[in-house]
Tab-separated table of C-alpha atoms and ligand atoms in Angstrom:
chain	number	residue	atom	x	y	z
O	4	MET	CA	-0.030	0.053	0.019
O	5	SER	CA	1.399	3.354	-0.910
O	6	ILE	CA	1.521	6.005	1.806
O	7	LYS	CA	0.136	9.437	0.986
O	8	ASN	CA	1.759	11.577	3.614
O	9	LEU	CA	5.202	11.783	5.036
O	10	ILE	CA	5.825	13.752	8.243
O	11	VAL	CA	9.453	14.482	9.084
O	12	GLY	CA	9.763	14.872	12.831
O	13	ALA	CA	7.897	13.095	15.633
O	14	GLY	CA	7.699	16.114	17.989
O	15	ILE	CA	4.462	17.746	19.016
O	16	SER	CA	4.005	19.659	15.694
O	17	GLY	CA	4.492	16.324	13.636
O	18	ALA	CA	2.118	14.584	16.059
O	19	VAL	CA	-0.863	17.017	15.781
O	20	VAL	CA	-0.706	17.114	12.043
O	21	ALA	CA	-0.366	13.281	11.679
O	22	ARG	CA	-3.294	12.710	13.933
O	23	LYS	CA	-5.535	15.270	12.000
O	24	ILE	CA	-4.699	13.745	8.664
O	25	ALA	CA	-5.166	10.181	9.911
O	26	GLU	CA	-8.372	10.845	11.671
O	27	GLU	CA	-10.174	13.506	9.711
O	28	LEU	CA	-9.056	12.641	6.193
O	29	GLY	CA	-8.678	8.889	6.715
O	30	GLU	CA	-5.313	9.047	4.990
O	31	THR	CA	-2.169	7.063	5.705
O	32	VAL	CA	0.788	8.814	7.307
O	33	LEU	CA	4.402	7.716	7.652
O	34	VAL	CA	6.187	9.649	10.435
O	35	ILE	CA	9.942	9.537	10.707
O	36	ASP	CA	12.404	10.833	13.184
O	37	ARG	CA	16.197	10.384	13.318
O	38	LYS	CA	16.157	10.311	17.005
O	39	ASP	CA	15.588	6.945	18.689
O	40	HIS	CA	12.415	8.367	20.497
O	41	ILE	CA	9.271	10.281	19.693
O	42	ALA	CA	8.222	13.666	21.152
O	43	GLY	CA	11.192	15.784	20.010
O	44	ASN	CA	12.186	18.419	22.433
O	45	ILE	CA	9.355	17.597	24.893
O	46	TYR	CA	10.578	14.006	25.352
O	47	ASP	CA	10.520	12.878	29.050
O	48	TYR	CA	11.385	9.487	30.598
O	49	ARG	CA	11.396	7.625	33.849
O	50	ASP	CA	14.788	7.529	35.516
O	51	ALA	CA	15.361	3.782	36.389
O	52	LYS	CA	17.168	4.457	39.693
O	53	THR	CA	14.804	6.998	41.316
O	54	GLY	CA	11.530	6.573	39.342
O	55	ILE	CA	11.573	10.332	38.671
O	56	THR	CA	10.343	11.634	35.274
O	57	ILE	CA	13.084	13.562	33.661
O	58	HIS	CA	12.549	16.334	30.999
O	59	LYS	CA	15.452	15.378	28.890
O	60	TYR	CA	15.626	18.576	26.792
O	61	GLY	CA	14.952	21.138	29.512
O	62	PRO	CA	12.070	22.148	31.773
O	63	HIS	CA	8.629	22.007	30.027
O	64	ILE	CA	5.609	23.454	31.604
O	65	PHE	CA	2.487	23.539	29.423
O	66	HIS	CA	0.515	26.797	29.481
O	67	THR	CA	-1.893	28.341	27.209
O	68	LYS	CA	-4.820	30.800	26.714
O	69	ILE	CA	-6.027	28.889	23.761
O	70	LYS	CA	-9.005	26.700	24.588
O	71	GLU	CA	-8.847	24.820	21.299
O	72	VAL	CA	-5.260	23.906	21.966
O	73	TRP	CA	-6.087	22.762	25.609
O	74	ASP	CA	-9.103	20.727	24.322
O	75	PHE	CA	-7.123	18.910	21.629
O	76	LEU	CA	-4.331	17.900	24.010
O	77	SER	CA	-6.748	16.937	26.808
O	78	ARG	CA	-8.134	14.145	24.515
O	79	PHE	CA	-4.829	12.574	24.925
O	80	THR	CA	-3.819	13.109	28.540
O	81	GLU	CA	-5.100	14.065	31.939
O	82	TRP	CA	-3.289	16.830	33.673
O	83	HIS	CA	-1.299	17.445	36.778
O	84	TYR	CA	-2.238	20.960	37.539
O	85	PHE	CA	0.946	22.829	37.974
O	86	TYR	CA	1.943	26.549	38.231
O	87	LEU	CA	5.657	27.377	37.597
O	88	LYS	CA	7.032	29.516	40.502
O	89	PRO	CA	10.724	29.768	39.804
O	90	ASN	CA	13.396	31.558	41.909
O	91	ALA	CA	16.357	33.500	40.929
O	92	VAL	CA	19.590	33.775	42.971
O	93	ILE	CA	20.234	37.599	43.288
O	94	GLU	CA	23.154	38.684	45.500
O	95	GLY	CA	23.246	35.378	47.129
O	96	ASN	CA	19.523	35.317	48.013
O	97	SER	CA	16.826	33.166	46.347
O	98	VAL	CA	14.067	35.523	45.315
O	99	THR	CA	10.669	35.423	43.377
O	100	LEU	CA	10.807	35.363	39.648
O	101	PRO	CA	9.591	37.040	37.419
O	102	PHE	CA	10.517	40.180	39.236
O	103	ASN	CA	7.274	41.344	40.724
O	104	LEU	CA	5.873	43.278	43.802
O	105	THR	CA	6.862	40.310	46.097
O	106	THR	CA	10.434	40.531	44.850
O	107	LEU	CA	10.705	44.184	45.634
O	108	TYR	CA	10.250	43.338	49.372
O	109	GLU	CA	12.839	40.426	49.026
O	110	VAL	CA	15.523	42.660	47.717
O	111	PHE	CA	14.919	46.260	49.100
O	112	SER	CA	14.233	47.826	52.533
O	113	PRO	CA	10.336	47.697	53.378
O	114	LYS	CA	10.247	51.531	53.106
O	115	MET	CA	11.820	51.609	49.788
O	116	ALA	CA	9.808	48.599	48.440
O	117	GLU	CA	6.633	50.302	49.456
O	118	ARG	CA	7.594	53.526	47.691
O	119	ILE	CA	8.438	51.709	44.467
O	120	GLU	CA	5.308	49.557	44.643
O	121	GLU	CA	3.258	52.725	44.882
O	122	LYS	CA	4.817	54.388	41.970
O	123	LEU	CA	4.621	51.117	39.792
O	124	ILE	CA	0.978	50.762	40.451
O	125	SER	CA	0.262	54.444	39.913
O	126	LYS	CA	2.241	54.611	36.623
O	127	TYR	CA	1.342	51.138	35.080
O	128	GLY	CA	-1.555	49.866	37.052
O	129	TYR	CA	-1.903	46.741	38.994
O	130	GLY	CA	-1.608	43.492	37.132
O	131	VAL	CA	0.328	45.021	34.249
O	132	LYS	CA	3.472	43.374	32.814
O	133	VAL	CA	6.195	45.883	31.951
O	134	PRO	CA	8.998	44.613	29.650
O	135	ILE	CA	12.479	45.480	31.126
O	136	LEU	CA	13.523	47.418	28.122
O	137	ASP	CA	10.320	49.746	28.439
O	138	LEU	CA	10.952	50.113	32.224
O	139	LYS	CA	14.409	51.411	31.346
O	140	ASN	CA	12.844	54.336	29.568
O	141	ASN	CA	11.808	56.080	32.797
O	142	ASP	CA	12.220	59.581	34.214
O	143	ASP	CA	11.245	58.899	37.751
O	144	GLU	CA	14.297	58.410	39.820
O	145	ASP	CA	13.029	55.467	41.788
O	146	LEU	CA	11.711	53.695	38.905
O	147	LYS	CA	14.885	54.298	36.983
O	148	PHE	CA	16.781	52.835	39.836
O	149	LEU	CA	14.467	49.726	39.812
O	150	ALA	CA	14.871	49.289	36.033
O	151	ASP	CA	18.714	49.530	36.370
O	152	TYR	CA	18.599	46.980	39.252
O	153	VAL	CA	16.468	44.503	37.471
O	154	TYR	CA	18.441	45.016	34.266
O	155	GLU	CA	21.820	44.448	36.034
O	156	HIS	CA	20.761	41.719	38.310
O	157	VAL	CA	18.163	39.713	36.470
O	158	PHE	CA	18.575	40.308	32.742
O	159	LYS	CA	22.008	41.424	31.599
O	160	ASN	CA	24.213	38.465	32.611
O	161	TYR	CA	21.560	35.759	32.023
O	162	THR	CA	20.900	37.119	28.542
O	163	MET	CA	24.579	37.280	27.819
O	164	LYS	CA	24.945	33.655	28.930
O	165	GLN	CA	21.805	32.613	27.155
O	166	TRP	CA	22.323	34.249	23.920
O	167	GLY	CA	25.813	35.651	23.911
O	168	LEU	CA	24.205	39.067	23.369
O	169	LYS	CA	23.032	42.005	25.559
O	170	PRO	CA	19.159	42.218	26.084
O	171	GLU	CA	18.911	45.234	23.678
O	172	GLU	CA	20.621	43.135	20.962
O	173	ILE	CA	18.053	40.430	21.002
O	174	ASP	CA	14.389	40.558	19.613
O	175	PRO	CA	12.433	42.456	22.262
O	176	SER	CA	9.850	39.726	22.242
O	177	VAL	CA	12.341	37.402	23.783
O	178	THR	CA	13.116	39.436	27.007
O	179	ALA	CA	9.422	40.595	27.092
O	180	ARG	CA	8.705	36.905	27.916
O	181	VAL	CA	9.858	37.549	31.495
O	182	PRO	CA	8.622	41.111	32.314
O	183	VAL	CA	8.542	43.064	35.583
O	184	PHE	CA	5.137	42.227	36.879
O	185	VAL	CA	3.204	44.721	38.825
O	186	SER	CA	1.429	42.074	40.972
O	187	HIS	CA	1.704	39.836	44.002
O	188	ASP	CA	0.827	36.873	41.683
O	189	ASN	CA	4.124	34.829	41.969
O	190	ARG	CA	3.255	32.462	39.033
O	191	TYR	CA	5.540	32.722	35.994
O	192	PHE	CA	2.650	32.461	33.639
O	193	GLN	CA	-0.987	33.705	34.040
O	194	ASP	CA	-2.572	31.647	31.308
O	195	LYS	CA	-6.004	30.071	31.910
O	196	TYR	CA	-4.823	26.641	31.298
O	197	GLN	CA	-1.511	25.254	32.860
O	198	GLY	CA	-0.292	21.780	33.733
O	199	ILE	CA	2.059	18.863	33.121
O	200	PRO	CA	0.615	15.683	31.399
O	201	LEU	CA	-0.203	13.398	34.342
O	202	ASN	CA	1.826	10.437	32.827
O	203	GLY	CA	4.437	12.724	31.076
O	204	TYR	CA	4.769	14.378	27.708
O	205	THR	CA	5.990	11.287	25.887
O	206	LYS	CA	2.972	9.259	26.801
O	207	MET	CA	0.747	12.031	25.640
O	208	VAL	CA	2.586	12.334	22.237
O	209	GLU	CA	2.428	8.412	21.920
O	210	LYS	CA	-1.313	8.577	22.358
O	211	ILE	CA	-1.609	11.256	19.712
O	212	PHE	CA	0.318	9.035	17.262
O	213	ASP	CA	-1.809	5.927	18.274
O	214	HIS	CA	-4.031	5.710	15.249
O	215	PRO	CA	-4.212	2.842	12.740
O	216	ASN	CA	-3.457	5.129	9.867
O	217	ILE	CA	-0.182	6.313	11.389
O	218	LYS	CA	3.124	4.396	10.923
O	219	MET	CA	6.204	5.377	12.805
O	220	LYS	CA	9.878	4.860	11.917
O	221	LEU	CA	12.549	6.138	14.323
O	222	ASN	CA	16.296	6.196	13.819
O	223	THR	CA	15.395	7.466	10.189
O	224	ASP	CA	16.672	10.579	8.558
O	225	TYR	CA	14.825	12.346	5.870
O	226	LYS	CA	17.903	12.067	3.507
O	227	ASP	CA	17.527	8.244	3.702
O	228	ILE	CA	13.876	8.158	2.763
O	229	ASN	CA	12.899	7.146	-0.696
O	230	GLY	CA	9.252	7.211	-1.848
O	231	ASP	CA	6.612	9.086	-3.724
O	232	PHE	CA	4.650	11.035	-1.285
O	233	GLU	CA	1.752	13.193	-2.182
O	234	ARG	CA	2.511	15.442	0.749
O	235	ILE	CA	5.706	16.006	2.891
O	236	ILE	CA	5.343	17.919	6.041
O	237	TYR	CA	8.683	18.780	7.315
O	238	THR	CA	9.217	19.843	11.007
O	239	GLY	CA	13.098	19.657	10.813
O	240	ALA	CA	15.176	22.676	10.018
O	241	ILE	CA	14.353	24.518	6.732
O	242	ASP	CA	18.102	25.314	5.996
O	243	GLU	CA	18.973	21.657	6.216
O	244	PHE	CA	16.254	20.720	3.950
O	245	PHE	CA	17.824	22.799	1.226
O	246	GLY	CA	21.317	21.694	1.930
O	247	TYR	CA	22.350	25.044	3.496
O	248	LYS	CA	22.769	26.452	0.026
O	249	TYR	CA	22.269	29.974	1.222
O	250	GLY	CA	24.108	29.405	4.566
O	251	GLU	CA	23.058	28.095	7.975
O	252	LEU	CA	20.318	29.529	10.198
O	253	PRO	CA	21.788	30.265	13.599
O	254	TYR	CA	20.482	28.682	16.793
O	255	ARG	CA	21.487	28.627	20.450
O	256	SER	CA	22.025	25.214	21.913
O	257	LEU	CA	22.274	23.816	25.438
O	258	VAL	CA	24.062	21.069	27.347
O	259	PHE	CA	22.475	19.495	30.280
O	260	ASP	CA	24.587	18.139	33.140
O	261	VAL	CA	22.139	15.687	34.779
O	262	ARG	CA	23.018	14.580	38.315
O	263	THR	CA	21.456	12.249	40.785
O	264	ILE	CA	21.733	13.801	44.353
O	265	ASN	CA	21.694	11.673	47.433
O	266	LYS	CA	19.090	13.721	49.383
O	267	GLU	CA	15.461	14.244	49.180
O	268	TYR	CA	15.362	17.839	47.835
O	269	PHE	CA	18.092	19.779	46.236
O	270	GLN	CA	16.445	23.346	45.916
O	271	LYS	CA	13.078	24.957	46.927
O	272	ALA	CA	11.565	25.412	43.474
O	273	VAL	CA	11.457	23.319	40.356
O	274	VAL	CA	13.592	25.831	38.489
O	275	THR	CA	16.145	28.212	40.050
O	276	ASN	CA	17.795	30.831	37.640
O	277	TYR	CA	21.302	31.964	38.285
O	278	PRO	CA	21.538	35.246	36.272
O	279	ASN	CA	24.838	36.310	37.620
O	280	GLU	CA	27.170	33.637	38.978
O	281	TYR	CA	28.344	30.559	37.142
O	282	ASP	CA	28.494	29.654	33.495
O	283	PHE	CA	25.040	27.899	33.677
O	284	THR	CA	21.660	29.725	33.581
O	285	ARG	CA	19.367	27.636	35.512
O	286	ILE	CA	18.996	24.376	37.566
O	287	THR	CA	15.875	22.187	37.275
O	288	GLU	CA	14.905	19.673	39.921
O	289	HIS	CA	12.558	17.307	38.113
O	290	LYS	CA	10.746	15.610	40.945
O	291	TYR	CA	8.628	18.728	41.452
O	292	PHE	CA	6.965	18.628	38.021
O	293	LEU	CA	4.718	15.550	39.036
O	294	ASP	CA	5.325	15.842	42.681
O	295	GLU	CA	7.156	12.519	42.669
O	296	LYS	CA	8.485	11.064	45.744
O	297	SER	CA	11.895	9.471	46.207
O	298	GLU	CA	14.768	9.519	48.798
O	299	LYS	CA	17.059	10.879	46.023
O	300	THR	CA	16.589	13.672	43.532
O	301	VAL	CA	17.676	14.429	39.998
O	302	ILE	CA	18.651	17.837	38.798
O	303	SER	CA	19.848	19.217	35.479
O	304	ILE	CA	22.202	22.077	35.152
O	305	GLU	CA	21.776	23.990	31.921
O	306	TYR	CA	24.667	25.432	30.035
O	307	PRO	CA	23.949	27.543	26.930
O	308	GLN	CA	26.148	26.864	23.780
O	309	VAL	CA	26.738	28.053	20.296
O	310	PHE	CA	24.823	25.569	17.960
O	311	GLU	CA	27.292	23.758	15.913
O	312	ASN	CA	25.993	21.452	13.217
O	313	GLY	CA	26.606	17.747	13.878
O	314	LYS	CA	27.897	18.530	17.352
O	315	ASN	CA	24.851	19.471	19.398
O	316	GLU	CA	21.106	20.163	19.037
O	317	ARG	CA	19.119	23.231	17.736
O	318	TYR	CA	17.037	24.586	20.642
O	319	TYR	CA	16.400	28.162	20.128
O	320	PRO	CA	16.028	30.156	16.821
O	321	ILE	CA	17.745	33.469	17.031
O	322	SER	CA	15.221	36.025	16.043
O	323	ASN	CA	16.628	39.045	14.182
O	324	PRO	CA	16.069	40.775	10.781
O	325	ASP	CA	18.980	39.110	9.035
O	326	ASN	CA	18.046	35.679	10.177
O	327	GLN	CA	14.454	36.230	9.259
O	328	ALA	CA	15.575	37.415	5.757
O	329	LEU	CA	17.576	34.150	5.342
O	330	TYR	CA	14.546	32.190	6.450
O	331	GLU	CA	12.356	33.964	3.974
O	332	LYS	CA	14.876	33.121	1.184
O	333	TYR	CA	14.581	29.417	1.827
O	334	LYS	CA	10.814	29.559	2.390
O	335	ALA	CA	10.428	31.184	-0.932
O	336	GLU	CA	11.794	27.999	-2.490
O	337	GLN	CA	9.222	25.651	-0.813
O	338	PRO	CA	8.330	22.988	-3.310
O	339	LYS	CA	4.648	22.543	-4.103
O	340	ASN	CA	4.111	19.322	-2.150
O	341	VAL	CA	6.339	20.181	0.795
O	342	TYR	CA	5.241	22.237	3.904
O	343	PHE	CA	7.258	23.540	6.673
O	344	ILE	CA	6.035	23.845	10.159
O	345	GLY	CA	7.199	23.735	13.816
O	346	ARG	CA	9.946	25.448	15.667
O	347	LEU	CA	12.572	24.397	13.222
O	348	GLY	CA	10.436	24.528	10.010
O	349	ASP	CA	9.110	28.012	10.790
O	350	TYR	CA	12.221	29.175	12.445
O	351	LYS	CA	10.023	30.534	15.298
O	352	TYR	CA	10.534	30.536	19.154
O	353	TYR	CA	7.196	28.694	19.655
O	354	ASN	CA	6.092	27.473	23.042
O	355	MET	CA	4.383	24.155	22.856
O	356	ASP	CA	0.913	25.713	22.707
O	357	LEU	CA	1.859	27.903	19.749
O	358	ALA	CA	3.470	24.892	18.049
O	359	VAL	CA	0.080	23.015	18.568
O	360	GLU	CA	-1.998	26.008	17.346
O	361	ARG	CA	0.227	26.411	14.269
O	362	ALA	CA	-0.235	22.717	13.507
O	363	LEU	CA	-3.982	22.824	13.952
O	364	ASN	CA	-4.372	25.927	11.822
O	365	PHE	CA	-1.988	24.501	9.190
O	366	PHE	CA	-4.263	21.464	8.849
O	367	LYS	CA	-7.397	23.611	8.603
O	368	GLU	CA	-6.036	26.105	6.130
O	369	GLU	CA	-3.674	24.146	3.906
O	370	ILE	CA	-4.573	20.519	4.008
O	371	LYS	CA	-8.279	19.891	4.718
I	403	FAD	P1	10.827	19.451	17.803
I	403	FAD	O1	10.390	18.939	19.253
I	403	FAD	O2	12.251	19.963	17.652
I	403	FAD	O3	10.674	18.245	16.915
I	403	FAD	C1	11.274	18.153	15.597
I	403	FAD	C2	11.704	16.739	15.405
I	403	FAD	O4	12.176	16.580	14.017
I	403	FAD	C3	12.824	16.245	16.225
I	403	FAD	O5	12.464	15.142	17.012
I	403	FAD	C4	13.944	16.002	15.243
I	403	FAD	O6	14.750	14.826	15.665
I	403	FAD	C5	13.243	15.648	14.027
I	403	FAD	N1	13.869	15.890	12.745
I	403	FAD	C6	14.615	17.065	12.470
I	403	FAD	N2	15.163	16.829	11.159
I	403	FAD	C7	14.998	15.626	10.844
I	403	FAD	C8	15.340	14.864	9.638
I	403	FAD	N3	16.096	15.552	8.714
I	403	FAD	N4	15.059	13.571	9.589
I	403	FAD	C9	14.288	13.069	10.535
I	403	FAD	N5	13.884	13.694	11.806
I	403	FAD	C10	14.164	15.010	11.795
I	403	FAD	N6	7.501	25.274	25.535
I	403	FAD	C11	6.473	25.444	26.507
I	403	FAD	O7	5.315	25.641	26.104
I	403	FAD	N7	6.761	25.451	27.774
I	403	FAD	C12	8.116	25.292	28.243
I	403	FAD	O8	8.221	25.295	29.532
I	403	FAD	C13	9.155	25.122	27.376
I	403	FAD	N8	10.384	24.900	27.762
I	403	FAD	C14	11.344	24.710	26.882
I	403	FAD	C15	12.648	24.673	27.350
I	403	FAD	C16	13.623	24.431	26.435
I	403	FAD	C17	15.104	24.245	26.925
I	403	FAD	C18	13.430	24.476	25.010
I	403	FAD	C19	14.432	24.232	24.070
I	403	FAD	C20	12.071	24.501	24.551
I	403	FAD	C21	11.031	24.784	25.434
I	403	FAD	N9	9.685	24.921	25.018
I	403	FAD	C22	8.819	25.033	25.989
I	403	FAD	C23	9.386	24.802	23.507
I	403	FAD	C24	8.937	23.437	23.102
I	403	FAD	O9	10.116	22.562	23.298
I	403	FAD	C25	8.739	23.495	21.613
I	403	FAD	O10	7.666	24.368	21.355
I	403	FAD	C26	8.316	22.136	20.900
I	403	FAD	O11	9.178	21.131	21.320
I	403	FAD	C27	8.369	22.284	19.507
I	403	FAD	O12	7.965	21.091	18.817
I	403	FAD	P2	8.307	20.695	17.281
I	403	FAD	O13	7.577	19.580	17.063
I	403	FAD	O14	7.989	21.923	16.486
I	403	FAD	O15	9.887	20.552	17.230
I	404	UDP	N1	15.669	36.174	31.166
I	404	UDP	C1	16.701	36.713	31.860
I	404	UDP	N2	16.810	36.503	33.221
I	404	UDP	C2	16.029	35.383	33.760
I	404	UDP	C3	15.038	34.788	32.959
I	404	UDP	C4	14.945	35.213	31.652
I	404	UDP	O1	17.357	37.609	31.496
I	404	UDP	O2	16.281	35.073	34.995
I	404	UDP	C5	15.533	36.617	29.744
I	404	UDP	C6	16.606	35.889	28.827
I	404	UDP	O3	17.047	36.700	27.775
I	404	UDP	C7	15.750	34.675	28.385
I	404	UDP	C8	14.465	35.343	28.247
I	404	UDP	O4	14.325	36.331	29.140
I	404	UDP	O5	16.322	34.168	27.220
I	404	UDP	C9	13.169	34.383	28.143
I	404	UDP	O6	13.136	33.610	29.276
I	404	UDP	P1	12.400	32.275	29.441
I	404	UDP	O7	12.348	31.867	30.811
I	404	UDP	O8	11.076	32.532	28.635
I	404	UDP	O9	13.242	31.287	28.586
I	404	UDP	P2	12.999	29.739	28.122
I	404	UDP	O10	12.327	28.972	29.162
I	404	UDP	O11	12.365	29.856	26.820
I	404	UDP	O12	14.427	29.362	27.974
């Protein structure tokens, strides 16, 4: 039997499109991935020694405002309701992140914190998120002091480590992901729907793929595939698809130093950021995600790296006008039966929910 559709990449983007085509069009789909597992960057697994679920490619917390996305995924998983409340170590103290009204009282004297709190509320309003680069454009002396403090202690060095660039050199949408929040709400995200799949991300993705019209081949690279497919949906890197003929699209990569620690808990929160000290950016303690119990604990220490083709993985597209122009140059050559989606295919810093939304919309608008 000939297979109509080839999907390159078994991450969340590939999974959503595979399921929609299999289920709603009743067509056959072959999914390939060069990794030895499904789920792409959201892959998690049970550590044999401790029983703790490990997020292999960094901490993943699902959060969305989009009901359609939440409803779609909820067909394939139950949720462990989870609100990310990370810490950052600033001047030796563990404080609330994102920087908010609670953090003011953790780093400044009560008198000063109160003064700045009043000024923030009167200028921006309670509940408002102010990007750090906006806060820096301030005439008021106290707010200027706050902006400089947060810039120096939270953003500058973290961003230099993470991107190898200063905050003003990266796309403003990136640092705006972690604003100064004029609120006592200590959650990192305020989205209506938030959680971790109760049995892990890999199990959720496995269920999305679990359909008689879907065949899966792991350890298989696109370059080794022969066949006549009516449609190819490519969730790998677009520059690689075209043999890098116009040059490589840059990415940031990461290395995770995973350690088992012989005590029950290592830190107070699931994620602790280290904006200023050390070469790493953050430490994740995995047992917190699903509130798993063990006498031991497993942590991942996250070191940003330059992406080097063949040596490490692509994690973050680097958004700037030059890179976008290079992306567009490749995109303009998209063959008629090939479609690019996903974080690598679209070269976009998608969170999981936006990857799912993109895949659902792609199916509705270009396939159905
Ligand atoms: P991927 O997961 O990258 O899947 C692409 C797949 O294609 C891969 O499995 C790859 O092996 C395969 N592939 C590529 N080329 C080929 C080829 N030539 N042949 C065969 N297979 C190929 N999002 C959130 O919502 N919340 C979070 O807390 C969060 N945390 C994150 C933390 C980190 C460190 C990172 C890097 C990302 C985080 N994300 C988070 C984003 C999330 O990981 C992505 O939105 C999601 O994984 C994108 O899925 P995808 O299917 O588009 O891409
Ligand atoms: N950021 C920072 N300090 C922090 C946390 C974030 O400077 O303690 C900046 C940094 O530039 C980072 C961006 O905000 O890349 C987005 O952070 P987020 O936590 O969303 O990163 P992700 O989880 O996607 O790696």
